[in-house]
Short mmCIF file of C-alpha atoms and ligand atoms in Angstrom, two decimals:
data_model
loop_
_atom_site.label_atom_id
_atom_site.label_comp_id
_atom_site.label_asym_id
_atom_site.label_seq_id
_atom_site.Cartn_x
_atom_site.Cartn_y
_atom_site.Cartn_z
CA MET A 1 74.52 -18.97 17.76
CA ARG A 2 76.59 -18.49 14.63
CA ILE A 3 74.48 -19.75 11.76
CA VAL A 4 75.28 -19.89 8.07
CA VAL A 5 72.36 -19.98 5.65
CA LEU A 6 73.28 -21.35 2.21
CA GLY A 7 71.28 -19.64 -0.52
CA ALA A 8 69.66 -16.24 -0.76
CA GLY A 9 66.55 -17.31 -2.63
CA ILE A 10 63.16 -16.54 -1.14
CA ILE A 11 63.69 -19.46 1.29
CA GLY A 12 67.17 -18.46 2.39
CA VAL A 13 66.33 -14.78 2.88
CA THR A 14 63.20 -15.43 4.95
CA THR A 15 65.11 -18.01 7.01
CA ALA A 16 68.01 -15.63 7.67
CA HIS A 17 65.62 -12.90 8.74
CA ALA A 18 63.65 -15.25 11.06
CA LEU A 19 66.88 -16.40 12.71
CA ALA A 20 68.31 -12.89 13.07
CA VAL A 21 65.23 -11.54 14.87
CA ARG A 22 65.70 -14.37 17.36
CA GLY A 23 69.15 -13.01 18.18
CA HIS A 24 71.35 -15.33 16.12
CA GLN A 25 74.45 -14.20 14.31
CA VAL A 26 73.59 -15.04 10.71
CA THR A 27 75.65 -15.11 7.53
CA VAL A 28 74.07 -15.84 4.13
CA VAL A 29 76.15 -17.16 1.22
CA ASP A 30 74.95 -17.02 -2.36
CA ALA A 31 76.76 -17.52 -5.65
CA GLU A 32 74.75 -14.78 -7.40
CA ALA A 33 75.26 -11.04 -7.14
CA GLY A 34 72.10 -10.43 -5.10
CA PRO A 35 69.10 -12.08 -3.52
CA ALA A 36 66.52 -14.23 -5.32
CA ASN A 37 68.30 -14.50 -8.68
CA GLY A 38 67.52 -18.23 -8.97
CA THR A 39 64.08 -19.85 -9.12
CA SER A 40 62.68 -17.04 -6.95
CA PHE A 41 63.46 -14.46 -9.64
CA ALA A 42 60.37 -14.33 -11.86
CA ASN A 43 57.85 -16.85 -10.58
CA GLY A 44 54.07 -16.64 -10.86
CA ALA A 45 53.91 -14.20 -7.92
CA GLN A 46 51.01 -16.00 -6.19
CA ILE A 47 50.70 -16.52 -2.46
CA SER A 48 48.16 -19.28 -2.86
CA PRO A 49 47.25 -21.51 0.10
CA SER A 50 44.10 -22.35 -1.86
CA GLU A 51 46.27 -24.03 -4.47
CA ALA A 52 48.67 -25.69 -2.07
CA VAL A 53 47.67 -29.26 -2.91
CA PRO A 54 49.89 -32.02 -4.31
CA TRP A 55 50.39 -32.35 -8.05
CA ALA A 56 50.44 -36.11 -7.40
CA SER A 57 46.80 -37.09 -7.25
CA PRO A 58 44.62 -39.95 -8.57
CA GLY A 59 43.74 -37.98 -11.72
CA SER A 60 47.21 -36.66 -12.53
CA LEU A 61 48.55 -39.72 -14.35
CA ARG A 62 45.63 -39.77 -16.80
CA LEU A 63 46.04 -36.02 -17.38
CA ALA A 64 49.79 -36.40 -17.89
CA LEU A 65 49.25 -39.12 -20.48
CA ARG A 66 46.77 -36.92 -22.33
CA TRP A 67 49.12 -33.94 -22.24
CA MET A 68 52.08 -35.99 -23.50
CA THR A 69 50.46 -36.12 -26.95
CA SER A 70 50.29 -32.38 -27.41
CA ALA A 71 53.31 -30.11 -28.10
CA ASN A 72 51.71 -27.07 -26.41
CA ALA A 73 50.45 -28.90 -23.35
CA PRO A 74 51.12 -27.60 -19.84
CA PHE A 75 53.22 -30.71 -19.09
CA ARG A 76 56.18 -32.25 -20.89
CA LEU A 77 58.17 -35.34 -19.99
CA ASN A 78 61.44 -36.23 -21.65
CA LEU A 79 62.53 -39.56 -20.25
CA ARG A 80 66.27 -39.62 -19.82
CA ALA A 81 68.90 -42.18 -18.96
CA ASP A 82 69.02 -40.70 -15.50
CA PRO A 83 68.35 -43.05 -12.55
CA ARG A 84 67.44 -40.04 -10.37
CA GLN A 85 64.69 -39.03 -12.81
CA TRP A 86 63.28 -42.59 -12.80
CA ALA A 87 63.46 -42.88 -9.02
CA TRP A 88 61.66 -39.54 -8.63
CA LEU A 89 58.98 -40.48 -11.15
CA GLY A 90 58.46 -43.80 -9.33
CA GLN A 91 57.95 -41.96 -6.04
CA PHE A 92 55.65 -39.47 -7.74
CA VAL A 93 53.50 -42.31 -9.06
CA ARG A 94 53.37 -43.85 -5.59
CA ASN A 95 51.97 -40.56 -4.31
CA CYS A 96 49.15 -40.54 -6.83
CA THR A 97 46.78 -42.64 -4.72
CA ASP A 98 43.79 -41.11 -3.00
CA GLY A 99 45.24 -42.18 0.35
CA ARG A 100 48.54 -40.34 -0.21
CA TRP A 101 46.73 -37.26 -1.54
CA GLN A 102 44.56 -37.21 1.58
CA ALA A 103 47.70 -37.40 3.73
CA ASN A 104 49.85 -34.96 1.77
CA ALA A 105 47.35 -32.17 1.06
CA PRO A 106 46.68 -31.12 4.69
CA ALA A 107 50.42 -30.84 5.41
CA MET A 108 50.83 -28.56 2.39
CA VAL A 109 47.82 -26.35 3.10
CA ARG A 110 48.66 -26.04 6.78
CA LEU A 111 52.18 -24.81 5.99
CA ALA A 112 50.93 -22.46 3.24
CA GLU A 113 48.26 -20.90 5.44
CA HIS A 114 50.66 -20.58 8.36
CA SER A 115 53.02 -18.92 5.95
CA ARG A 116 50.39 -16.44 4.83
CA HIS A 117 49.96 -15.40 8.46
CA CYS A 118 53.71 -15.03 8.90
CA LEU A 119 53.84 -12.88 5.77
CA LEU A 120 51.04 -10.68 7.12
CA ALA A 121 53.14 -10.21 10.30
CA LEU A 122 56.21 -9.28 8.26
CA ASN A 123 54.19 -6.71 6.36
CA GLU A 124 52.80 -5.26 9.58
CA ALA A 125 56.29 -4.97 11.09
CA HIS A 126 58.05 -3.51 8.02
CA ASP A 127 57.31 -1.28 5.10
CA LEU A 128 57.98 -3.78 2.31
CA ASN A 129 57.29 -2.68 -1.24
CA TYR A 130 56.91 -5.54 -3.69
CA HIS A 131 53.74 -4.80 -5.71
CA ARG A 132 51.58 -6.63 -3.18
CA GLU A 133 47.94 -7.11 -4.20
CA GLN A 134 45.39 -8.40 -1.72
CA ARG A 135 42.52 -9.06 -4.12
CA GLY A 136 42.45 -12.82 -3.88
CA ILE A 137 43.11 -15.36 -6.62
CA LEU A 138 40.35 -16.41 -9.05
CA ARG A 139 40.56 -19.84 -10.66
CA VAL A 140 38.65 -19.94 -13.90
CA TYR A 141 37.09 -22.95 -15.67
CA ASP A 142 35.41 -23.27 -19.02
CA ARG A 143 32.51 -25.32 -17.57
CA PRO A 144 30.70 -25.07 -14.21
CA GLU A 145 30.92 -28.86 -13.69
CA LYS A 146 34.72 -28.55 -13.60
CA ALA A 147 34.56 -25.92 -10.88
CA GLN A 148 32.12 -28.09 -8.89
CA ALA A 149 34.40 -31.15 -9.30
CA GLU A 150 37.38 -29.13 -8.11
CA LEU A 151 35.44 -27.90 -5.12
CA ALA A 152 34.47 -31.48 -4.26
CA HIS A 153 38.14 -32.45 -4.51
CA ILE A 154 39.74 -29.67 -2.44
CA GLY A 155 36.83 -28.08 -0.55
CA HIS A 156 37.11 -30.14 2.64
CA VAL A 157 40.85 -29.65 3.08
CA MET A 158 40.50 -25.89 2.56
CA GLN A 159 37.63 -25.75 4.99
CA ASP A 160 39.64 -27.67 7.60
CA HIS A 161 42.38 -25.06 7.35
CA ASP A 162 40.13 -21.98 7.23
CA VAL A 163 40.96 -21.15 3.60
CA PRO A 164 37.68 -19.65 2.27
CA LEU A 165 36.53 -20.45 -1.29
CA GLN A 166 33.59 -18.90 -3.17
CA VAL A 167 32.11 -20.31 -6.38
CA LEU A 168 31.32 -17.60 -8.92
CA ASP A 169 29.13 -17.80 -12.01
CA PRO A 170 30.42 -16.21 -15.23
CA ASP A 171 28.84 -12.82 -14.46
CA GLY A 172 30.38 -12.95 -11.00
CA CYS A 173 33.83 -13.56 -12.57
CA ALA A 174 33.40 -10.57 -14.91
CA ALA A 175 32.14 -8.38 -12.09
CA LEU A 176 35.14 -9.24 -9.97
CA GLU A 177 37.61 -8.83 -12.82
CA PRO A 178 36.22 -6.75 -15.69
CA ALA A 179 39.17 -7.74 -17.93
CA LEU A 180 37.55 -11.20 -18.08
CA ALA A 181 34.40 -9.82 -19.81
CA ASP A 182 35.37 -10.97 -23.33
CA ALA A 183 36.38 -14.44 -22.08
CA VAL A 184 33.03 -14.75 -20.29
CA ALA A 185 31.11 -13.55 -23.40
CA SER A 186 32.90 -16.09 -25.61
CA GLY A 187 32.22 -18.94 -23.15
CA ARG A 188 35.91 -19.49 -22.41
CA VAL A 189 35.20 -18.69 -18.78
CA GLY A 190 32.10 -20.55 -17.56
CA ALA A 191 32.75 -20.52 -13.79
CA GLY A 192 35.24 -19.49 -11.19
CA ILE A 193 36.42 -20.25 -7.67
CA LEU A 194 37.60 -17.23 -5.73
CA ALA A 195 40.05 -17.61 -2.88
CA PRO A 196 39.62 -14.12 -1.33
CA THR A 197 42.48 -14.37 1.19
CA ASP A 198 45.15 -15.48 -1.31
CA GLU A 199 47.38 -12.65 -2.55
CA THR A 200 50.18 -11.81 -4.92
CA GLY A 201 53.46 -9.93 -5.01
CA ASP A 202 56.89 -9.91 -6.59
CA ALA A 203 59.00 -12.51 -4.78
CA HIS A 204 62.27 -11.12 -6.11
CA GLN A 205 61.47 -7.57 -4.95
CA PHE A 206 60.24 -8.92 -1.61
CA ALA A 207 63.54 -10.76 -1.11
CA ILE A 208 65.49 -7.60 -1.85
CA GLU A 209 63.43 -5.66 0.67
CA LEU A 210 63.57 -8.32 3.40
CA ALA A 211 67.28 -8.84 2.84
CA HIS A 212 67.71 -5.15 3.51
CA VAL A 213 65.70 -5.42 6.75
CA ALA A 214 67.74 -8.49 7.69
CA ALA A 215 71.05 -6.71 6.96
CA THR A 216 69.90 -3.87 9.23
CA ALA A 217 69.23 -6.50 11.92
CA GLY A 218 72.84 -7.71 11.54
CA VAL A 219 72.69 -10.45 8.88
CA ARG A 220 75.81 -10.52 6.74
CA PHE A 221 75.23 -11.34 3.07
CA ARG A 222 78.17 -12.76 1.12
CA TYR A 223 77.19 -12.63 -2.56
CA GLY A 224 79.19 -13.92 -5.48
CA GLU A 225 80.56 -16.72 -3.30
CA ARG A 226 79.92 -20.36 -4.20
CA VAL A 227 79.52 -23.04 -1.55
CA ARG A 228 81.69 -26.08 -2.24
CA SER A 229 81.18 -28.35 0.77
CA ILE A 230 79.96 -28.73 4.31
CA ASN A 231 82.67 -29.04 6.98
CA SER A 232 82.13 -31.40 9.90
CA PHE A 233 83.94 -33.06 12.78
CA CYS A 234 82.68 -36.28 14.41
CA ASP A 235 79.40 -35.98 12.45
CA HIS A 236 78.79 -32.45 13.79
CA VAL A 237 78.69 -29.56 11.41
CA THR A 238 81.53 -27.02 11.85
CA GLY A 239 80.92 -24.73 8.88
CA VAL A 240 81.23 -24.54 5.14
CA GLU A 241 83.93 -24.21 2.51
CA THR A 242 83.30 -21.78 -0.32
CA ASP A 243 85.34 -20.91 -3.40
CA ARG A 244 86.84 -18.04 -1.37
CA ASP A 245 86.92 -18.98 2.27
CA GLN A 246 86.21 -21.28 5.18
CA ILE A 247 83.26 -20.06 7.26
CA SER A 248 82.83 -21.59 10.69
CA ALA A 249 79.39 -22.01 12.17
CA GLU A 250 77.51 -23.90 14.90
CA ARG A 251 74.51 -24.44 12.63
CA VAL A 252 74.22 -24.56 8.83
CA VAL A 253 70.95 -24.27 6.88
CA VAL A 254 70.85 -25.62 3.34
CA ALA A 255 68.37 -23.48 1.37
CA LEU A 256 69.92 -23.84 -2.09
CA GLY A 257 66.79 -24.77 -4.02
CA MET A 258 67.72 -27.33 -6.70
CA ALA A 259 71.41 -27.06 -5.80
CA SER A 260 70.63 -28.53 -2.35
CA VAL A 261 70.57 -31.96 -4.05
CA ASP A 262 74.20 -31.95 -5.20
CA LEU A 263 75.49 -30.50 -1.91
CA MET A 264 73.68 -33.11 0.15
CA ARG A 265 74.75 -35.88 -2.24
CA SER A 266 78.36 -35.04 -1.40
CA LEU A 267 77.44 -36.03 2.20
CA GLY A 268 75.88 -39.32 0.95
CA VAL A 269 72.29 -38.03 1.31
CA ALA A 270 69.90 -38.48 -1.63
CA LEU A 271 67.20 -35.80 -1.40
CA PRO A 272 63.96 -36.71 -3.15
CA ILE A 273 63.96 -33.53 -5.25
CA TYR A 274 63.91 -33.24 -9.05
CA PRO A 275 63.69 -30.10 -11.22
CA VAL A 276 60.39 -29.27 -12.87
CA LYS A 277 61.04 -26.54 -15.33
CA GLY A 278 58.58 -23.70 -15.78
CA TYR A 279 58.39 -20.51 -17.77
CA SER A 280 57.22 -17.00 -17.10
CA ALA A 281 56.85 -13.84 -19.13
CA THR A 282 56.65 -10.32 -17.79
CA VAL A 283 54.63 -8.01 -19.98
CA PRO A 284 54.35 -4.22 -19.63
CA VAL A 285 50.71 -3.27 -19.26
CA ALA A 286 51.54 -0.18 -21.34
CA GLY A 287 48.52 1.87 -20.32
CA SER A 288 46.03 -0.86 -21.22
CA ASN A 289 42.87 -0.74 -19.12
CA ARG A 290 42.10 -4.33 -20.26
CA ALA A 291 44.80 -5.87 -18.05
CA PRO A 292 43.60 -7.78 -14.99
CA ARG A 293 44.26 -6.68 -11.41
CA VAL A 294 42.89 -9.79 -9.75
CA SER A 295 45.31 -12.74 -10.05
CA ILE A 296 43.91 -15.48 -12.27
CA THR A 297 44.68 -19.20 -12.42
CA ASP A 298 43.42 -20.80 -15.64
CA GLN A 299 42.84 -24.26 -14.29
CA GLY A 300 42.27 -26.04 -17.60
CA ASN A 301 45.39 -24.65 -19.33
CA ARG A 302 47.44 -24.53 -16.09
CA PHE A 303 48.84 -21.01 -16.10
CA VAL A 304 48.65 -18.10 -13.70
CA VAL A 305 48.53 -14.34 -14.26
CA SER A 306 49.46 -11.76 -11.62
CA ARG A 307 49.57 -8.01 -11.73
CA LEU A 308 52.88 -6.54 -10.58
CA GLY A 309 52.52 -2.78 -10.78
CA ASP A 310 52.73 -1.74 -14.41
CA ASN A 311 53.47 -5.32 -15.52
CA LEU A 312 51.64 -8.57 -15.86
CA ARG A 313 53.41 -11.78 -14.95
CA VAL A 314 52.20 -14.95 -16.65
CA ALA A 315 53.68 -18.29 -15.61
CA GLY A 316 53.13 -21.89 -16.50
CA LYS A 317 54.45 -25.21 -17.90
CA ALA A 318 55.76 -28.16 -15.96
CA ASP A 319 58.58 -29.77 -17.91
CA ILE A 320 60.38 -32.77 -16.53
CA VAL A 321 63.26 -32.61 -18.98
CA GLY A 322 66.42 -32.87 -16.83
CA HIS A 323 68.60 -30.13 -15.40
CA ASP A 324 69.05 -27.80 -18.37
CA ARG A 325 67.58 -24.41 -17.56
CA ALA A 326 67.84 -23.12 -21.14
CA ILE A 327 64.72 -21.36 -22.46
CA ASP A 328 62.83 -23.29 -25.10
CA GLN A 329 61.46 -20.38 -27.07
CA GLN A 330 58.43 -22.35 -28.25
CA ARG A 331 57.40 -23.14 -24.68
CA ALA A 332 57.95 -19.54 -23.63
CA ALA A 333 55.86 -18.33 -26.56
CA ASN A 334 53.07 -20.75 -25.52
CA VAL A 335 52.94 -19.04 -22.14
CA LEU A 336 52.48 -15.69 -23.83
CA ASP A 337 49.89 -17.17 -26.17
CA ASP A 338 47.94 -18.36 -23.10
CA LEU A 339 47.98 -14.85 -21.62
CA PHE A 340 46.86 -13.10 -24.79
CA CYS A 341 44.23 -15.69 -25.52
CA LEU A 342 42.55 -14.99 -22.18
CA PHE A 343 43.34 -11.22 -22.16
CA PRO A 344 43.82 -10.12 -25.80
CA GLU A 345 44.54 -6.50 -24.96
CA ALA A 346 46.42 -7.00 -21.74
CA GLY A 347 49.69 -5.29 -22.69
CA ASP A 348 52.61 -4.95 -25.04
CA ARG A 349 53.70 -8.42 -26.16
CA SER A 350 56.61 -7.05 -28.17
CA ARG A 351 58.25 -5.86 -24.90
CA ALA A 352 57.71 -9.09 -22.97
CA THR A 353 60.72 -10.63 -21.20
CA VAL A 354 60.70 -14.41 -20.87
CA TRP A 355 62.34 -16.49 -18.16
CA SER A 356 62.65 -20.11 -17.07
CA GLY A 357 63.14 -21.56 -13.60
CA MET A 358 63.56 -24.98 -12.02
CA ARG A 359 61.00 -25.81 -9.35
CA PRO A 360 62.72 -27.98 -6.73
CA MET A 361 59.92 -30.57 -6.47
CA THR A 362 59.50 -33.43 -4.04
CA PRO A 363 57.27 -36.27 -5.28
CA SER A 364 54.69 -35.59 -2.54
CA GLY A 365 54.80 -31.77 -2.88
CA ILE A 366 55.81 -31.43 0.78
CA PRO A 367 59.07 -29.53 1.34
CA LEU A 368 61.94 -30.74 3.53
CA ILE A 369 62.23 -28.58 6.63
CA GLY A 370 64.19 -29.58 9.73
CA ALA A 371 67.26 -31.33 11.02
CA SER A 372 69.38 -33.61 8.84
CA ASP A 373 71.22 -36.68 10.10
CA MET A 374 74.29 -34.55 10.72
CA GLU A 375 74.22 -32.69 14.04
CA GLY A 376 73.75 -28.95 13.46
CA LEU A 377 72.90 -29.27 9.73
CA TYR A 378 69.36 -28.26 8.75
CA LEU A 379 67.37 -28.27 5.53
CA ASN A 380 64.83 -25.81 4.19
CA THR A 381 64.29 -26.82 0.59
CA GLY A 382 62.12 -28.73 -1.92
CA HIS A 383 59.29 -26.18 -2.06
CA GLY A 384 58.48 -27.02 -5.68
CA SER A 385 55.76 -24.84 -7.15
CA LEU A 386 54.96 -23.11 -3.83
CA GLY A 387 58.18 -21.64 -2.49
CA TRP A 388 56.91 -18.09 -2.39
CA THR A 389 53.62 -19.20 -0.79
CA MET A 390 55.43 -21.23 1.89
CA ALA A 391 58.58 -19.18 2.45
CA ALA A 392 57.70 -17.12 5.53
CA GLY A 393 56.09 -20.07 7.30
CA SER A 394 58.91 -22.46 6.45
CA ALA A 395 61.39 -19.93 7.89
CA ASP A 396 59.36 -19.57 11.08
CA LEU A 397 59.07 -23.36 11.45
CA LEU A 398 62.79 -23.93 10.98
CA ALA A 399 63.71 -21.10 13.34
CA HIS A 400 61.62 -22.73 16.07
CA LEU A 401 63.27 -26.08 15.45
CA ILE A 402 66.79 -24.64 15.55
CA ASP A 403 65.96 -22.95 18.86
CA GLY A 404 64.54 -26.17 20.25
CA GLN A 405 61.09 -24.59 20.61
CA ARG A 406 57.70 -26.05 19.83
CA PRO A 407 56.61 -24.67 16.44
CA THR A 408 53.15 -23.27 15.73
CA ILE A 409 52.44 -26.16 13.33
CA ASP A 410 53.36 -29.82 13.76
CA PRO A 411 56.82 -30.21 12.12
CA ALA A 412 56.55 -34.03 11.55
CA PRO A 413 55.30 -34.04 7.92
CA TYR A 414 58.23 -31.87 6.76
CA ALA A 415 60.99 -33.68 8.67
CA PRO A 416 63.77 -34.57 6.14
CA VAL A 417 65.18 -37.64 7.86
CA SER A 418 62.15 -39.89 7.50
CA ARG A 419 61.89 -39.28 3.74
C1 LIG B 1 57.55 -20.78 -13.61
C2 LIG B 1 57.47 -20.80 -12.12
C3 LIG B 1 56.36 -20.22 -11.53
C4 LIG B 1 56.24 -20.28 -10.13
N1 LIG B 1 55.21 -19.62 -9.53
C5 LIG B 1 55.06 -19.66 -8.14
C6 LIG B 1 53.99 -18.96 -7.52
O1 LIG B 1 53.17 -18.30 -8.17
N2 LIG B 1 53.88 -19.06 -6.18
C7 LIG B 1 54.78 -19.76 -5.41
O2 LIG B 1 54.60 -19.85 -4.22
N3 LIG B 1 55.84 -20.40 -6.01
C8 LIG B 1 56.00 -20.36 -7.36
N4 LIG B 1 57.06 -20.98 -7.95
C9 LIG B 1 58.00 -21.76 -7.11
C10 LIG B 1 59.01 -20.85 -6.41
O3 LIG B 1 59.51 -19.91 -7.26
C11 LIG B 1 60.14 -21.75 -5.85
O4 LIG B 1 59.59 -22.76 -5.03
C12 LIG B 1 61.09 -20.94 -5.00
O5 LIG B 1 61.60 -19.85 -5.78
C13 LIG B 1 62.26 -21.75 -4.49
O6 LIG B 1 63.05 -20.91 -3.69
P1 LIG B 1 64.44 -21.35 -3.10
O7 LIG B 1 64.93 -20.21 -2.26
O8 LIG B 1 64.31 -22.69 -2.50
O9 LIG B 1 65.37 -21.56 -4.40
P2 LIG B 1 66.14 -20.49 -5.26
O10 LIG B 1 65.32 -19.26 -5.45
O11 LIG B 1 66.58 -21.18 -6.51
O12 LIG B 1 67.34 -20.08 -4.35
C14 LIG B 1 68.52 -20.90 -4.26
C15 LIG B 1 69.69 -19.98 -4.15
O13 LIG B 1 70.86 -20.76 -3.96
C16 LIG B 1 71.92 -20.15 -4.70
N5 LIG B 1 72.94 -21.19 -4.96
C17 LIG B 1 72.78 -22.31 -5.69
N6 LIG B 1 73.93 -23.02 -5.64
C18 LIG B 1 74.80 -22.35 -4.85
C19 LIG B 1 76.11 -22.58 -4.38
N7 LIG B 1 76.80 -23.73 -4.69
N8 LIG B 1 76.69 -21.66 -3.61
C20 LIG B 1 76.01 -20.56 -3.25
N9 LIG B 1 74.79 -20.27 -3.65
C21 LIG B 1 74.16 -21.15 -4.43
C22 LIG B 1 71.26 -19.62 -5.95
O14 LIG B 1 72.03 -18.55 -6.50
C23 LIG B 1 69.91 -19.13 -5.39
O15 LIG B 1 69.89 -17.76 -5.09
C24 LIG B 1 57.24 -20.93 -9.31
C25 LIG B 1 58.33 -21.50 -9.95
C26 LIG B 1 58.46 -21.42 -11.34
C27 LIG B 1 59.67 -22.02 -11.99
#
């Protein structure tokens, strides 16, 4: 079939590749000059099924209220005169019950873990170089009770999906990652939970590498071309209109991250996705032997650190502040402060590059993957804070659905039409 994939972020590239290996004739359209220049560009680099649980939980509203009083908090909310923001917040609040959490979390973990397996298969099939590290992800807590509480909260859902977790005492944390020794000695790290099968890697570099593989398999990439609208006839998709051309297709996949919302709105479809802005900084390790190799999630301060070759990537903040992607220098500096507070000699702060990105979040945390109401038009979007973690599995799931085959995991929780 002739299929057009809209967007060459991590979701679009993995989708295009999955469809091409099934024999489809695939074209990818992206407004940028190359792959993964949007939200996939400089994310936290974690492949983290162990963290694939909804942000909307019974405790999150209390935490959000507490954080709203502090300028440097991980979360910021600027209420705006924007009905879409209010509608999204209302849906988020409705997902904060224990019942919704218990329903949403398994769907997220199942997709994330399936995705990890799909990523393993891609790595076995191709020589992909993207600073991959398979050392697990260590969540750190200042007090052991917090680690125990977290384990009580997520342990069963991880166990149900074969995601192993190990509780570590402070010495165990420092033994696993010697760069944590000072933080352990000062009492800043009092316990850890290790997810040994989680991994890390540079999503941008991965997308470049996989796009190359996909191009070799026949995928045509049209960069620097902006999608304007979806073309249809009798409620059946016929292609897309870009700022340069008309492209005809039997199937169209919308994988535009945040921009999926506006495109679908032009068809009268309101996707439940709102931008949650985050920041990252990439810091040259600069020969420091005090920079971590194991990826760390600081659970209290809500930031992540990943080693990408000779750089460290730190990422954090969840700002619901509208659609403006501009970098707030104070927020970006906070992210760097977080890194150097935990790892004071990790690298050269003066050469750090800061970045911001818009997580395309659904209120439940579950992405939208599957057929839309229009015949031949599919969605693969709304991956929020877990697009890199879920990309390969989302692509595999959608490719099965487009081919009318039974997917490896139940597609029902991700179906866009019921949402
Ligand atoms: C600070 C931060 C840290 C994060 N850390 C992690 C992490 O550690 N692990 C994890 O799994 N996830 C993480 N995420 C989330 C992850 O980065 C996203 O979920 C993911 O990048 C979304 O990918 P996407 O392909 O859907 O969107 P995008 O990467 O934004 O891709 C959409 C593409 O569509 C293109 N486009 C937009 N409009 C048009 C148009 N009209 N015409 C043509 N092309 C268009 C854009 O150019 C872009 O390339 C993080 C996000 C942030 C912001």
